[in-house]
Each structure stands twice: as C-alpha cells, then as structure tokens.
Amino acid sequence: DAGVIQSPRHEVTEMGQEVTLRCKPISGHDYLFWYRQTMMRGLELLIYFNNNVPIDDSGMPEDRFSAKMPNASFSTLKIQPSEPRDSAVYFCASSKAGTSPANEQFFGPGTRLTVL
Amino acid sequence: SQQGEEDPQALSIQEGENATMNCSYKTSINNLQWYRQNSGRGLVHLILIRSNEREKHSGRLRVTLDTSKKSSSLLITASRAADTASYFCATDDVGNDMRFGAGTRLTVKP
C-alpha cells in the first residue's frame, strides 16, 4: 500500500482565495482524520470521519473550514475564504478501528499551506 | 486544546546516550501513544500503551504509564543520530477524542 496520500504537498495562495486539500486514506481503513500543525498551537485535530460520516468537527476553527468524505477513498478539506492565519501544515491520517477510533494512525506527508 | 504535555520541550544528547521524554495529561484515558515526526514529514506511530498496562518495550524503546500520576515516559536507549526528531504523545481519552501534545524536539549529536 502507498500509505496515506495527500495533495498538493505545497500550496501558496493569496488571502481570500479558496483552498482545497485532498486526501486518500489507506484502503480498508474506517477512520479518517484531518489535523493542522503550527508552531504556536502544535498539532490540532480538526475533524474525523468514521465510514465516511463526520463524527466530531469540534476542532474546525470556524465556518470558513469545511470537510467532506464522499466515499471511502477520498476526502477534502476546504478553506473559503483563506486567511494568512490559516498558514500551517495540514495532515490527513487514517486508521482501522479496534475498540476505539484512536488506534494507530497512519499519517500522510502533509500539505504545507501558505496564505499571503 | 492539547491534552498531553511533553517535557522537556527540547533535548540534546550525544549518540549512545539514553533519551527520556515525559508526557503528562489531565483526563482519564483509554490508551496513550507515542509518535515520531522527522522534520518536514508526517507523524509515524511508535508504540501504544493501554491504560491497564504499566510498561511496554519495542526494540530500543521503553514506554511506561502511571495512570495515578497521569504521566508517561518514553525512553530511547543507545540513541543514534537517526533518532533526531520530534516526539509526541497522544492520548485517547474516555470520550474517544485523541489529543496530541506539543512535542519534545530530540537532537542526537554524532
């Protein structure tokens, strides 16, 4: 398996533009997570899905952020409109559920977003 | 918000020495995990210890968990330059929310 795939790896955009980050989880994994990592705030869980259904989106910072998982092999995180404070590395991770959703998570390489 | 808090924030040692990192947390947990992140990369899972376990080993890694003190430690023995990375603890609390700490940046000098 190729692991969790994220695209693009780097994104530079201007304030106000829409940004879409993409993730392909590992085949057969039930859970998909979106994280944001910054120096100031560390690694933050934004949202996670179980079997394509959003379970907990309490970490989504505001309405400008939205995430979808139309099928088991694809998820998007969209920011519209983007702001400079959204600059961060965004990670997608997936896991196969055992007794809880927080079993070993496999992380993608991340998307480094810079909003000018 | 962050649950686990790693200590120290940064650690610099010589190759061959042991590295110990600590993690404290606040709520009851189901399990605690340690991850490693090399610069510019995603996190890699190292080890998971369940709340009813006290110690676990994996190669040169030794993890302890003290639920009474709400703390865990990660020991890397006979460190190598390739161990240079940031190490994060992640707690899976009873509400099934997973939270990562701020991480410990380990530098192993050759």
Coordinates of C-alpha atoms in Angstrom, one line a residue:
Chain A
D1 CA 0.0 0.0 0.0
A2 CA 1.2 3.5 -0.8
G3 CA 0.1 4.9 2.5
V4 CA -2.0 8.0 3.1
I5 CA -1.7 10.2 0.0
Q6 CA -2.2 14.0 0.3
S7 CA -2.2 16.6 -2.4
P8 CA -0.9 19.1 -3.1
R9 CA 2.2 18.9 -1.0
H10 CA 2.7 22.6 -1.1
E11 CA 0.1 25.4 -1.7
V12 CA 0.7 29.1 -1.8
T13 CA -2.3 31.3 -2.2
E14 CA -3.5 34.8 -1.6
M15 CA -5.8 35.9 1.1
G16 CA -9.4 35.4 0.1
Q17 CA -8.9 32.6 -2.3
E18 CA -10.4 29.2 -1.9
V19 CA -8.1 26.3 -0.9
T20 CA -8.9 22.6 -1.3
L21 CA -6.7 20.0 0.3
R22 CA -7.1 16.3 -0.7
C23 CA -6.5 13.0 1.0
K24 CA -6.7 9.4 0.0
P25 CA -6.7 7.1 3.1
I26 CA -5.2 3.7 3.3
S27 CA -7.6 1.2 1.7
G28 CA -9.7 -0.6 4.3
H29 CA -9.3 2.0 7.0
D30 CA -12.5 3.0 8.7
Y31 CA -11.4 6.4 10.1
L32 CA -10.0 9.5 8.5
F33 CA -8.6 12.4 10.5
W34 CA -7.7 16.0 9.5
Y35 CA -5.1 17.8 11.6
R36 CA -3.4 21.2 11.5
Q37 CA 0.1 21.8 12.8
T38 CA 1.6 25.1 13.6
M39 CA 4.5 26.2 15.8
M40 CA 2.2 28.2 18.1
R41 CA -0.6 25.7 18.5
G42 CA 1.0 22.3 17.8
L43 CA -1.0 19.5 16.3
E44 CA -4.7 20.1 16.4
L45 CA -7.4 17.7 15.4
L46 CA -9.9 19.4 13.1
I47 CA -12.4 16.7 12.2
Y48 CA -12.6 13.0 11.9
F49 CA -14.8 10.7 9.9
N50 CA -16.0 7.1 10.5
N51 CA -17.2 5.2 7.5
N52 CA -17.4 8.5 5.6
V53 CA -19.6 10.1 8.2
P54 CA -18.3 13.2 10.1
I55 CA -18.2 12.2 13.8
D56 CA -16.5 15.2 15.5
D57 CA -15.9 18.5 13.9
S58 CA -15.5 20.5 17.1
G59 CA -11.9 21.2 16.2
M60 CA -12.8 23.0 13.0
P61 CA -11.8 26.6 13.7
E62 CA -14.7 28.4 12.0
D63 CA -17.3 28.3 9.2
R64 CA -14.6 29.0 6.6
F65 CA -13.4 25.5 7.1
S66 CA -15.4 22.5 5.7
A67 CA -14.6 18.9 5.1
K68 CA -16.2 16.2 3.1
M69 CA -15.7 12.5 2.5
P70 CA -17.8 11.5 -0.5
N71 CA -16.5 7.9 -0.5
A72 CA -14.2 5.6 1.4
S73 CA -11.1 6.6 -0.6
F74 CA -11.3 10.3 -0.8
S75 CA -11.7 13.3 1.5
T76 CA -11.3 17.1 1.1
L77 CA -10.7 19.9 3.4
K78 CA -11.7 23.3 2.1
I79 CA -11.0 26.8 3.3
Q80 CA -13.0 29.6 1.8
P81 CA -12.0 32.3 2.1
S82 CA -8.5 31.7 3.2
E83 CA -6.6 34.0 5.6
P84 CA -2.9 34.4 6.5
R85 CA -3.5 32.8 9.9
D86 CA -4.6 29.6 8.1
S87 CA -1.0 29.1 7.1
A88 CA 0.1 25.7 8.5
V89 CA 0.8 22.1 7.7
Y90 CA -2.3 20.1 7.3
F91 CA -2.1 16.4 7.9
C92 CA -4.5 13.7 7.0
A93 CA -4.4 10.4 8.8
S94 CA -6.3 7.1 8.7
S95 CA -6.8 4.2 11.0
K96 CA -8.6 0.9 11.2
A97 CA -10.9 0.8 14.2
G98 CA -10.4 -1.6 17.0
T99 CA -12.1 -0.8 20.2
S100 CA -11.8 2.9 19.7
P101 CA -11.1 5.3 16.8
A102 CA -7.7 6.2 18.2
N103 CA -5.8 3.1 17.3
E104 CA -2.6 3.5 15.5
Q105 CA -3.0 6.3 13.0
F106 CA -1.1 6.4 9.7
F107 CA -0.2 9.9 8.7
G108 CA 0.2 11.4 5.2
P109 CA 3.1 13.6 4.3
G110 CA 1.1 16.8 4.9
T111 CA 0.2 19.8 2.8
R112 CA 2.1 22.9 3.6
L113 CA -0.2 25.9 3.1
T114 CA 1.0 29.4 2.9
V115 CA -1.6 32.2 2.6
L116 CA -0.1 35.5 1.7
Chain B
S1 CA -6.9 22.0 23.0
Q2 CA -3.9 19.9 23.9
Q3 CA -4.2 17.1 26.4
G4 CA -0.7 15.7 26.6
E5 CA 2.2 17.9 27.6
E6 CA 5.6 16.7 26.8
D7 CA 8.6 17.5 28.9
P8 CA 11.3 18.7 28.1
Q9 CA 10.4 20.8 25.1
A10 CA 13.9 20.2 23.7
L11 CA 16.6 17.6 24.5
S12 CA 20.1 17.4 23.1
I13 CA 22.3 14.3 23.8
Q14 CA 25.3 12.5 22.4
E15 CA 25.0 9.4 20.3
G16 CA 24.9 6.3 22.5
E17 CA 23.3 8.1 25.5
N18 CA 19.7 7.4 26.6
A19 CA 16.9 9.9 26.0
T20 CA 14.0 10.2 28.3
M21 CA 10.9 12.2 27.4
N22 CA 7.9 12.6 29.6
C23 CA 4.2 13.3 28.9
S24 CA 1.6 14.4 31.4
Y25 CA -2.1 14.5 30.7
K26 CA -5.3 15.6 32.5
T27 CA -8.2 13.3 31.9
S28 CA -8.8 9.6 32.1
I29 CA -7.6 7.7 29.1
N30 CA -8.1 4.5 27.2
N31 CA -4.6 4.4 25.8
L32 CA -1.6 6.6 25.2
Q33 CA 0.5 6.6 22.0
W34 CA 3.9 7.9 21.1
Y35 CA 4.7 9.2 17.7
R36 CA 7.8 10.5 16.0
Q37 CA 8.0 13.2 13.4
N38 CA 11.0 13.9 11.3
S39 CA 11.5 17.4 10.0
G40 CA 9.1 18.1 7.2
R41 CA 7.4 14.7 7.4
G42 CA 4.2 13.3 8.8
L43 CA 4.0 11.5 12.1
V44 CA 4.9 7.9 12.5
H45 CA 3.4 5.7 15.2
L46 CA 6.0 4.2 17.6
I47 CA 4.1 2.5 20.4
L48 CA 0.7 2.3 22.1
I49 CA 0.2 1.5 25.7
R50 CA -3.2 0.8 27.1
S51 CA -4.5 2.2 30.4
N52 CA -4.2 -1.2 32.1
E53 CA -0.6 -1.6 31.1
R54 CA 2.4 -0.2 33.0
E55 CA 5.3 -0.8 30.7
K56 CA 5.9 -1.7 27.1
H57 CA 9.0 -2.4 25.0
S58 CA 9.7 -2.2 21.4
G59 CA 13.3 -2.5 20.2
R60 CA 15.2 0.3 21.8
L61 CA 12.0 2.0 23.0
R62 CA 10.6 1.6 26.5
V63 CA 7.3 3.3 27.5
T64 CA 5.9 3.5 31.0
L65 CA 2.5 4.6 32.1
D66 CA 1.4 5.8 35.5
T67 CA -2.3 6.4 35.5
S68 CA -2.3 7.5 39.1
K69 CA 0.1 10.4 38.2
K70 CA -1.4 10.8 34.7
S71 CA 2.0 10.6 33.2
S72 CA 4.0 8.5 30.7
S73 CA 7.7 8.4 29.7
L74 CA 9.4 7.3 26.6
L75 CA 13.0 6.0 26.9
I76 CA 15.2 5.6 23.8
T77 CA 18.3 3.6 24.7
A78 CA 21.6 3.8 22.9
S79 CA 20.4 6.7 20.8
R80 CA 21.6 7.2 17.3
A81 CA 21.8 10.3 15.1
A82 CA 18.8 9.0 13.1
D83 CA 16.7 9.3 16.3
T84 CA 16.8 13.1 15.9
A85 CA 13.2 14.1 15.5
S86 CA 10.2 15.5 17.4
Y87 CA 8.4 13.1 19.7
F88 CA 4.7 13.5 20.5
C89 CA 2.5 11.7 23.0
A90 CA -1.2 11.3 22.1
T91 CA -3.9 10.4 24.5
D92 CA -7.1 8.7 23.6
D93 CA -9.4 9.8 26.4
V94 CA -12.5 8.1 27.6
G95 CA -14.6 10.3 25.2
N96 CA -12.6 8.8 22.3
D97 CA -11.1 12.1 21.5
M98 CA -7.4 11.9 20.6
R99 CA -5.2 14.8 21.6
F100 CA -1.5 15.4 20.8
G101 CA 1.0 17.2 23.0
A102 CA 3.3 20.0 21.8
G103 CA 6.2 17.5 21.4
T104 CA 9.8 17.1 22.5
R105 CA 12.4 18.0 20.0
L106 CA 15.3 15.5 20.4
T107 CA 18.7 16.1 18.8
V108 CA 21.2 13.3 18.9
K109 CA 24.7 14.5 18.1
P110 CA 27.0 12.1 16.3

